[in-house]
């Protein structure tokens, strides 16, 4: 990370980032600064940049199983190691946070979550997200929350990981592909911890431009 922070990336898309910040702040009742938002090539670009920003060689990233295969692919590219945690069908494809805790080692760097889930459609309730936030704080982990399906909810309400005081530990990823059926526009964003937003923005140059 130190090798990236010496650069001052062009923040890019100031009007769009301001609109995203206003939208997310109003929706979830948690003020988000536009300085924390990086616009990416689709939500997968946000996932890639978030994982690359925090993963060093040999770091372990906890990923959901079943889950989108690209999570593990990105961890592999970052030279990390994926450690799967179960989403049991008998529990409605929701994680058992106590079981996740048992997987944490001194190499664990982040917990990847996805709500609403792909491919399960499961929506994490507030109690589960609160427990994950508490676990991340306890062990000094990042939470990378893929919420690109946030508006494809038919039963219940989407609860965002941004609502649990994890601002300095949370990467929240979303975009236009699902909500607005704009997959081909490749428009995504990641809300970053303030200190790491410049790292994620700098990673866009070799990846996207």
PDB file of C-alpha atoms in Angstrom:
ATOM      1  CA  UNK A   1       0.000   0.000   0.000  1.00  0.00           C
ATOM      2  CA  UNK A   2       2.805   2.460   0.761  1.00  0.00           C
ATOM      3  CA  UNK A   3       3.933   2.178  -2.850  1.00  0.00           C
ATOM      4  CA  UNK A   4       0.582   3.500  -4.030  1.00  0.00           C
ATOM      5  CA  UNK A   5      -0.217   6.239  -1.527  1.00  0.00           C
ATOM      6  CA  UNK A   6       2.655   8.467  -2.715  1.00  0.00           C
ATOM      7  CA  UNK A   7       0.650   9.079  -5.886  1.00  0.00           C
ATOM      8  CA  UNK A   8      -2.224  11.545  -6.069  1.00  0.00           C
ATOM      9  CA  UNK A   9      -4.711  10.035  -8.513  1.00  0.00           C
ATOM     10  CA  UNK A  10      -7.093  12.137 -10.536  1.00  0.00           C
ATOM     11  CA  UNK A  11     -10.331  11.730  -8.523  1.00  0.00           C
ATOM     12  CA  UNK A  12     -12.428  11.645 -11.708  1.00  0.00           C
ATOM     13  CA  UNK A  13     -16.190  11.944 -12.176  1.00  0.00           C
ATOM     14  CA  UNK A  14     -16.754  14.524  -9.387  1.00  0.00           C
ATOM     15  CA  UNK A  15     -20.424  15.147 -10.264  1.00  0.00           C
ATOM     16  CA  UNK A  16     -21.189  11.422 -10.496  1.00  0.00           C
ATOM     17  CA  UNK A  17     -19.416  10.664  -7.228  1.00  0.00           C
ATOM     18  CA  UNK A  18     -21.359  13.454  -5.523  1.00  0.00           C
ATOM     19  CA  UNK A  19     -24.636  11.983  -6.817  1.00  0.00           C
ATOM     20  CA  UNK A  20     -23.668   8.506  -5.596  1.00  0.00           C
ATOM     21  CA  UNK A  21     -22.703   9.922  -2.193  1.00  0.00           C
ATOM     22  CA  UNK A  22     -26.030  11.747  -1.877  1.00  0.00           C
ATOM     23  CA  UNK A  23     -27.972   8.656  -2.958  1.00  0.00           C
ATOM     24  CA  UNK A  24     -26.241   6.267  -0.550  1.00  0.00           C
ATOM     25  CA  UNK A  25     -26.292   8.751   2.334  1.00  0.00           C
ATOM     26  CA  UNK A  26     -30.022   9.342   1.970  1.00  0.00           C
ATOM     27  CA  UNK A  27     -30.905   5.698   1.441  1.00  0.00           C
ATOM     28  CA  UNK A  28     -29.066   4.313   4.468  1.00  0.00           C
ATOM     29  CA  UNK A  29     -29.040   7.297   6.809  1.00  0.00           C
ATOM     30  CA  UNK A  30     -25.249   7.333   7.077  1.00  0.00           C
ATOM     31  CA  UNK A  31     -23.472  10.380   5.599  1.00  0.00           C
ATOM     32  CA  UNK A  32     -20.941   9.272   2.966  1.00  0.00           C
ATOM     33  CA  UNK A  33     -18.383  11.705   1.558  1.00  0.00           C
ATOM     34  CA  UNK A  34     -17.797  11.736  -2.197  1.00  0.00           C
ATOM     35  CA  UNK A  35     -14.080  11.499  -1.382  1.00  0.00           C
ATOM     36  CA  UNK A  36     -14.683   7.904  -0.281  1.00  0.00           C
ATOM     37  CA  UNK A  37     -16.240   6.886  -3.613  1.00  0.00           C
ATOM     38  CA  UNK A  38     -14.298   5.530  -6.583  1.00  0.00           C
ATOM     39  CA  UNK A  39     -16.072   4.924  -9.893  1.00  0.00           C
ATOM     40  CA  UNK A  40     -15.076   1.610 -11.462  1.00  0.00           C
ATOM     41  CA  UNK A  41     -15.535  -0.521 -14.575  1.00  0.00           C
ATOM     42  CA  UNK A  42     -18.641  -2.283 -13.337  1.00  0.00           C
ATOM     43  CA  UNK A  43     -19.103  -3.608  -9.825  1.00  0.00           C
ATOM     44  CA  UNK A  44     -16.513  -6.307 -10.542  1.00  0.00           C
ATOM     45  CA  UNK A  45     -13.972  -3.524 -11.067  1.00  0.00           C
ATOM     46  CA  UNK A  46     -14.801  -2.311  -7.577  1.00  0.00           C
ATOM     47  CA  UNK A  47     -14.410  -5.794  -6.140  1.00  0.00           C
ATOM     48  CA  UNK A  48     -11.078  -6.249  -7.893  1.00  0.00           C
ATOM     49  CA  UNK A  49      -9.688  -2.917  -6.732  1.00  0.00           C
ATOM     50  CA  UNK A  50     -10.893  -3.365  -3.149  1.00  0.00           C
ATOM     51  CA  UNK A  51      -9.318  -6.803  -2.851  1.00  0.00           C
ATOM     52  CA  UNK A  52      -6.097  -5.689  -4.527  1.00  0.00           C
ATOM     53  CA  UNK A  53      -5.876  -2.713  -2.156  1.00  0.00           C
ATOM     54  CA  UNK A  54      -5.824  -4.849   0.994  1.00  0.00           C
ATOM     55  CA  UNK A  55      -4.499  -8.285  -0.021  1.00  0.00           C
ATOM     56  CA  UNK A  56      -0.807  -9.099   0.272  1.00  0.00           C
ATOM     57  CA  UNK A  57       0.894 -12.358  -0.675  1.00  0.00           C
ATOM     58  CA  UNK A  58      -0.491 -15.200   1.434  1.00  0.00           C
ATOM     59  CA  UNK A  59      -3.271 -13.226   3.078  1.00  0.00           C
ATOM     60  CA  UNK A  60      -6.490 -15.128   3.704  1.00  0.00           C
ATOM     61  CA  UNK A  61      -9.836 -13.789   2.533  1.00  0.00           C
ATOM     62  CA  UNK A  62     -13.012 -15.383   3.868  1.00  0.00           C
ATOM     63  CA  UNK A  63     -15.482 -15.928   1.007  1.00  0.00           C
ATOM     64  CA  UNK A  64     -19.055 -17.282   0.991  1.00  0.00           C
ATOM     65  CA  UNK A  65     -19.849 -20.788  -0.265  1.00  0.00           C
ATOM     66  CA  UNK A  66     -21.946 -20.969  -2.390  1.00  0.00           C
ATOM     67  CA  UNK A  67     -20.835 -17.680  -3.889  1.00  0.00           C
ATOM     68  CA  UNK A  68     -19.901 -15.941  -7.089  1.00  0.00           C
ATOM     69  CA  UNK A  69     -16.759 -17.681  -8.455  1.00  0.00           C
ATOM     70  CA  UNK A  70     -15.074 -14.366  -9.320  1.00  0.00           C
ATOM     71  CA  UNK A  71     -14.491 -13.690  -5.618  1.00  0.00           C
ATOM     72  CA  UNK A  72     -12.009 -16.531  -5.479  1.00  0.00           C
ATOM     73  CA  UNK A  73     -10.552 -15.640  -8.878  1.00  0.00           C
ATOM     74  CA  UNK A  74      -9.718 -12.116  -7.712  1.00  0.00           C
ATOM     75  CA  UNK A  75      -8.187 -13.363  -4.468  1.00  0.00           C
ATOM     76  CA  UNK A  76      -6.036 -15.731  -6.547  1.00  0.00           C
ATOM     77  CA  UNK A  77      -4.873 -12.846  -8.769  1.00  0.00           C
ATOM     78  CA  UNK A  78      -3.988 -10.858  -5.643  1.00  0.00           C
ATOM     79  CA  UNK A  79      -1.822 -13.811  -4.513  1.00  0.00           C
ATOM     80  CA  UNK A  80      -4.038 -14.385  -1.519  1.00  0.00           C
ATOM     81  CA  UNK A  81      -5.809 -17.515  -0.332  1.00  0.00           C
ATOM     82  CA  UNK A  82      -9.574 -18.003  -0.314  1.00  0.00           C
ATOM     83  CA  UNK A  83     -11.046 -19.612   2.784  1.00  0.00           C
ATOM     84  CA  UNK A  84     -14.680 -20.599   2.310  1.00  0.00           C
ATOM     85  CA  UNK A  85     -17.388 -20.200   4.927  1.00  0.00           C
ATOM     86  CA  UNK A  86     -20.628 -22.121   4.542  1.00  0.00           C
ATOM     87  CA  UNK A  87     -24.033 -20.690   3.734  1.00  0.00           C
ATOM     88  CA  UNK A  88     -26.128 -23.688   4.830  1.00  0.00           C
ATOM     89  CA  UNK A  89     -29.356 -24.301   2.955  1.00  0.00           C
ATOM     90  CA  UNK A  90     -31.073 -25.283   6.213  1.00  0.00           C
ATOM     91  CA  UNK A  91     -30.293 -21.785   7.545  1.00  0.00           C
ATOM     92  CA  UNK A  92     -31.704 -20.047   4.490  1.00  0.00           C
ATOM     93  CA  UNK A  93     -28.220 -19.639   2.977  1.00  0.00           C
ATOM     94  CA  UNK A  94     -27.236 -17.278   5.790  1.00  0.00           C
ATOM     95  CA  UNK A  95     -23.795 -17.475   7.432  1.00  0.00           C
ATOM     96  CA  UNK A  96     -23.180 -18.670  10.965  1.00  0.00           C
ATOM     97  CA  UNK A  97     -20.974 -15.948  12.419  1.00  0.00           C
ATOM     98  CA  UNK A  98     -19.608 -18.235  15.146  1.00  0.00           C
ATOM     99  CA  UNK A  99     -18.479 -20.641  12.429  1.00  0.00           C
ATOM    100  CA  UNK A 100     -16.817 -17.772  10.549  1.00  0.00           C
ATOM    101  CA  UNK A 101     -14.957 -16.784  13.717  1.00  0.00           C
ATOM    102  CA  UNK A 102     -13.389 -20.245  13.921  1.00  0.00           C
ATOM    103  CA  UNK A 103     -11.836 -19.758  10.461  1.00  0.00           C
ATOM    104  CA  UNK A 104      -9.961 -16.591  11.408  1.00  0.00           C
ATOM    105  CA  UNK A 105      -6.174 -16.880  11.687  1.00  0.00           C
ATOM    106  CA  UNK A 106      -3.337 -14.393  11.959  1.00  0.00           C
ATOM    107  CA  UNK A 107      -3.281 -14.276   8.132  1.00  0.00           C
ATOM    108  CA  UNK A 108      -6.951 -13.369   7.716  1.00  0.00           C
ATOM    109  CA  UNK A 109      -7.333  -9.930   6.149  1.00  0.00           C
ATOM    110  CA  UNK A 110     -10.989  -9.560   5.114  1.00  0.00           C
ATOM    111  CA  UNK A 111     -14.471 -11.060   5.088  1.00  0.00           C
ATOM    112  CA  UNK A 112     -16.299 -11.018   1.760  1.00  0.00           C
ATOM    113  CA  UNK A 113     -20.084 -10.830   2.020  1.00  0.00           C
ATOM    114  CA  UNK A 114     -22.807 -10.598  -0.619  1.00  0.00           C
ATOM    115  CA  UNK A 115     -26.317  -9.431   0.142  1.00  0.00           C
ATOM    116  CA  UNK A 116     -28.682 -10.035  -1.569  1.00  0.00           C
ATOM    117  CA  UNK A 117     -26.732 -13.150  -2.393  1.00  0.00           C
ATOM    118  CA  UNK A 118     -25.688 -14.548  -5.744  1.00  0.00           C
ATOM    119  CA  UNK A 119     -26.683 -17.297  -6.483  1.00  0.00           C
ATOM    120  CA  UNK A 120     -28.880 -17.835  -3.420  1.00  0.00           C
ATOM    121  CA  UNK A 121     -30.934 -14.634  -3.284  1.00  0.00           C
ATOM    122  CA  UNK A 122     -30.597 -14.645   0.513  1.00  0.00           C
ATOM    123  CA  UNK A 123     -30.862 -11.286   2.266  1.00  0.00           C
ATOM    124  CA  UNK A 124     -28.723 -10.852   5.379  1.00  0.00           C
ATOM    125  CA  UNK A 125     -30.733  -9.502   8.311  1.00  0.00           C
ATOM    126  CA  UNK A 126     -29.484  -6.656  10.463  1.00  0.00           C
ATOM    127  CA  UNK A 127     -28.530  -8.994  13.313  1.00  0.00           C
ATOM    128  CA  UNK A 128     -26.200 -11.017  11.071  1.00  0.00           C
ATOM    129  CA  UNK A 129     -24.567  -7.911   9.615  1.00  0.00           C
ATOM    130  CA  UNK A 130     -24.114  -6.458  13.093  1.00  0.00           C
ATOM    131  CA  UNK A 131     -22.417  -9.665  14.241  1.00  0.00           C
ATOM    132  CA  UNK A 132     -20.093  -9.603  11.213  1.00  0.00           C
ATOM    133  CA  UNK A 133     -19.261  -5.951  11.893  1.00  0.00           C
ATOM    134  CA  UNK A 134     -18.458  -6.774  15.521  1.00  0.00           C
ATOM    135  CA  UNK A 135     -16.284  -9.690  14.435  1.00  0.00           C
ATOM    136  CA  UNK A 136     -14.392  -7.501  11.959  1.00  0.00           C
ATOM    137  CA  UNK A 137     -13.716  -4.875  14.618  1.00  0.00           C
ATOM    138  CA  UNK A 138     -12.619  -7.487  17.129  1.00  0.00           C
ATOM    139  CA  UNK A 139     -10.035  -8.989  14.759  1.00  0.00           C
ATOM    140  CA  UNK A 140      -9.066  -5.887  12.786  1.00  0.00           C
ATOM    141  CA  UNK A 141     -10.480  -7.209   9.516  1.00  0.00           C
ATOM    142  CA  UNK A 142     -11.902  -5.468   6.477  1.00  0.00           C
ATOM    143  CA  UNK A 143     -15.424  -6.223   5.268  1.00  0.00           C
ATOM    144  CA  UNK A 144     -15.914  -6.242   1.498  1.00  0.00           C
ATOM    145  CA  UNK A 145     -19.650  -6.098   0.899  1.00  0.00           C
ATOM    146  CA  UNK A 146     -21.000  -6.809  -2.583  1.00  0.00           C
ATOM    147  CA  UNK A 147     -24.444  -5.169  -2.653  1.00  0.00           C
ATOM    148  CA  UNK A 148     -24.962  -4.862  -6.406  1.00  0.00           C
ATOM    149  CA  UNK A 149     -28.316  -6.716  -6.124  1.00  0.00           C
ATOM    150  CA  UNK A 150     -29.592  -4.247  -3.510  1.00  0.00           C
ATOM    151  CA  UNK A 151     -32.746  -3.382  -5.498  1.00  0.00           C
ATOM    152  CA  UNK A 152     -33.641  -6.909  -6.611  1.00  0.00           C
ATOM    153  CA  UNK A 153     -35.561  -7.806  -3.471  1.00  0.00           C
ATOM    154  CA  UNK A 154     -39.013  -9.384  -3.546  1.00  0.00           C
ATOM    155  CA  UNK A 155     -39.490 -10.349   0.093  1.00  0.00           C
ATOM    156  CA  UNK A 156     -38.253  -8.213   2.979  1.00  0.00           C
ATOM    157  CA  UNK A 157     -35.859  -5.272   2.811  1.00  0.00           C
ATOM    158  CA  UNK A 158     -32.220  -4.908   1.895  1.00  0.00           C
ATOM    159  CA  UNK A 159     -30.000  -3.982   4.832  1.00  0.00           C
ATOM    160  CA  UNK A 160     -26.631  -2.453   3.974  1.00  0.00           C
ATOM    161  CA  UNK A 161     -23.328  -3.141   5.689  1.00  0.00           C
ATOM    162  CA  UNK A 162     -22.831   0.644   5.666  1.00  0.00           C
ATOM    163  CA  UNK A 163     -25.287   0.946   8.554  1.00  0.00           C
ATOM    164  CA  UNK A 164     -23.082  -0.613  11.262  1.00  0.00           C
ATOM    165  CA  UNK A 165     -20.295   1.884  11.925  1.00  0.00           C
ATOM    166  CA  UNK A 166     -17.609   0.141   9.870  1.00  0.00           C
ATOM    167  CA  UNK A 167     -16.542   3.182   7.865  1.00  0.00           C
ATOM    168  CA  UNK A 168     -12.795   2.649   8.411  1.00  0.00           C
ATOM    169  CA  UNK A 169     -13.089  -1.094   7.659  1.00  0.00           C
ATOM    170  CA  UNK A 170     -15.722  -1.297   4.916  1.00  0.00           C
ATOM    171  CA  UNK A 171     -15.574  -1.517   1.150  1.00  0.00           C
ATOM    172  CA  UNK A 172     -19.125  -1.399  -0.242  1.00  0.00           C
ATOM    173  CA  UNK A 173     -19.532  -2.300  -3.898  1.00  0.00           C
ATOM    174  CA  UNK A 174     -22.521  -1.608  -6.129  1.00  0.00           C
ATOM    175  CA  UNK A 175     -23.330  -0.300  -9.581  1.00  0.00           C
ATOM    176  CA  UNK A 176     -25.845   0.213 -12.355  1.00  0.00           C
ATOM    177  CA  UNK A 177     -25.818  -3.265 -13.899  1.00  0.00           C
ATOM    178  CA  UNK A 178     -28.602  -4.829 -11.846  1.00  0.00           C
ATOM    179  CA  UNK A 179     -30.718  -1.931 -10.556  1.00  0.00           C
ATOM    180  CA  UNK A 180     -30.944  -0.177 -13.924  1.00  0.00           C
ATOM    181  CA  UNK A 181     -30.320  -3.160 -16.243  1.00  0.00           C
ATOM    182  CA  UNK A 182     -27.265  -1.333 -17.608  1.00  0.00           C
ATOM    183  CA  UNK A 183     -24.760  -4.184 -17.704  1.00  0.00           C
ATOM    184  CA  UNK A 184     -23.084  -3.025 -20.898  1.00  0.00           C
ATOM    185  CA  UNK A 185     -22.360   0.456 -19.554  1.00  0.00           C
ATOM    186  CA  UNK A 186     -19.841  -1.037 -17.089  1.00  0.00           C
ATOM    187  CA  UNK A 187     -20.659   1.500 -14.399  1.00  0.00           C
ATOM    188  CA  UNK A 188     -19.845   0.516 -10.842  1.00  0.00           C
ATOM    189  CA  UNK A 189     -18.528   2.108  -7.704  1.00  0.00           C
ATOM    190  CA  UNK A 190     -16.865   1.249  -4.441  1.00  0.00           C
ATOM    191  CA  UNK A 191     -17.263   3.141  -1.170  1.00  0.00           C
ATOM    192  CA  UNK A 192     -13.882   2.861   0.549  1.00  0.00           C
ATOM    193  CA  UNK A 193     -12.382   3.572   3.942  1.00  0.00           C
ATOM    194  CA  UNK A 194     -11.250   7.171   3.627  1.00  0.00           C
ATOM    195  CA  UNK A 195      -7.550   6.347   3.987  1.00  0.00           C
ATOM    196  CA  UNK A 196      -7.688   3.699   1.244  1.00  0.00           C
ATOM    197  CA  UNK A 197      -9.778   5.549  -1.345  1.00  0.00           C
ATOM    198  CA  UNK A 198      -6.609   6.989  -2.991  1.00  0.00           C
ATOM    199  CA  UNK A 199      -5.174   3.463  -3.253  1.00  0.00           C
ATOM    200  CA  UNK A 200      -8.310   2.127  -4.920  1.00  0.00           C
ATOM    201  CA  UNK A 201      -8.447   5.131  -7.255  1.00  0.00           C
ATOM    202  CA  UNK A 202      -4.804   4.674  -8.257  1.00  0.00           C
ATOM    203  CA  UNK A 203      -5.442   1.021  -9.060  1.00  0.00           C
ATOM    204  CA  UNK A 204      -7.940   2.109 -11.711  1.00  0.00           C
ATOM    205  CA  UNK A 205      -5.174   3.462 -13.938  1.00  0.00           C
ATOM    206  CA  UNK A 206      -3.378   0.177 -14.754  1.00  0.00           C
ATOM    207  CA  UNK A 207      -6.643  -1.787 -14.711  1.00  0.00           C
ATOM    208  CA  UNK A 208      -9.019   0.442 -16.668  1.00  0.00           C
ATOM    209  CA  UNK A 209      -7.268   3.343 -18.356  1.00  0.00           C
TER     210      UNK A 209
END
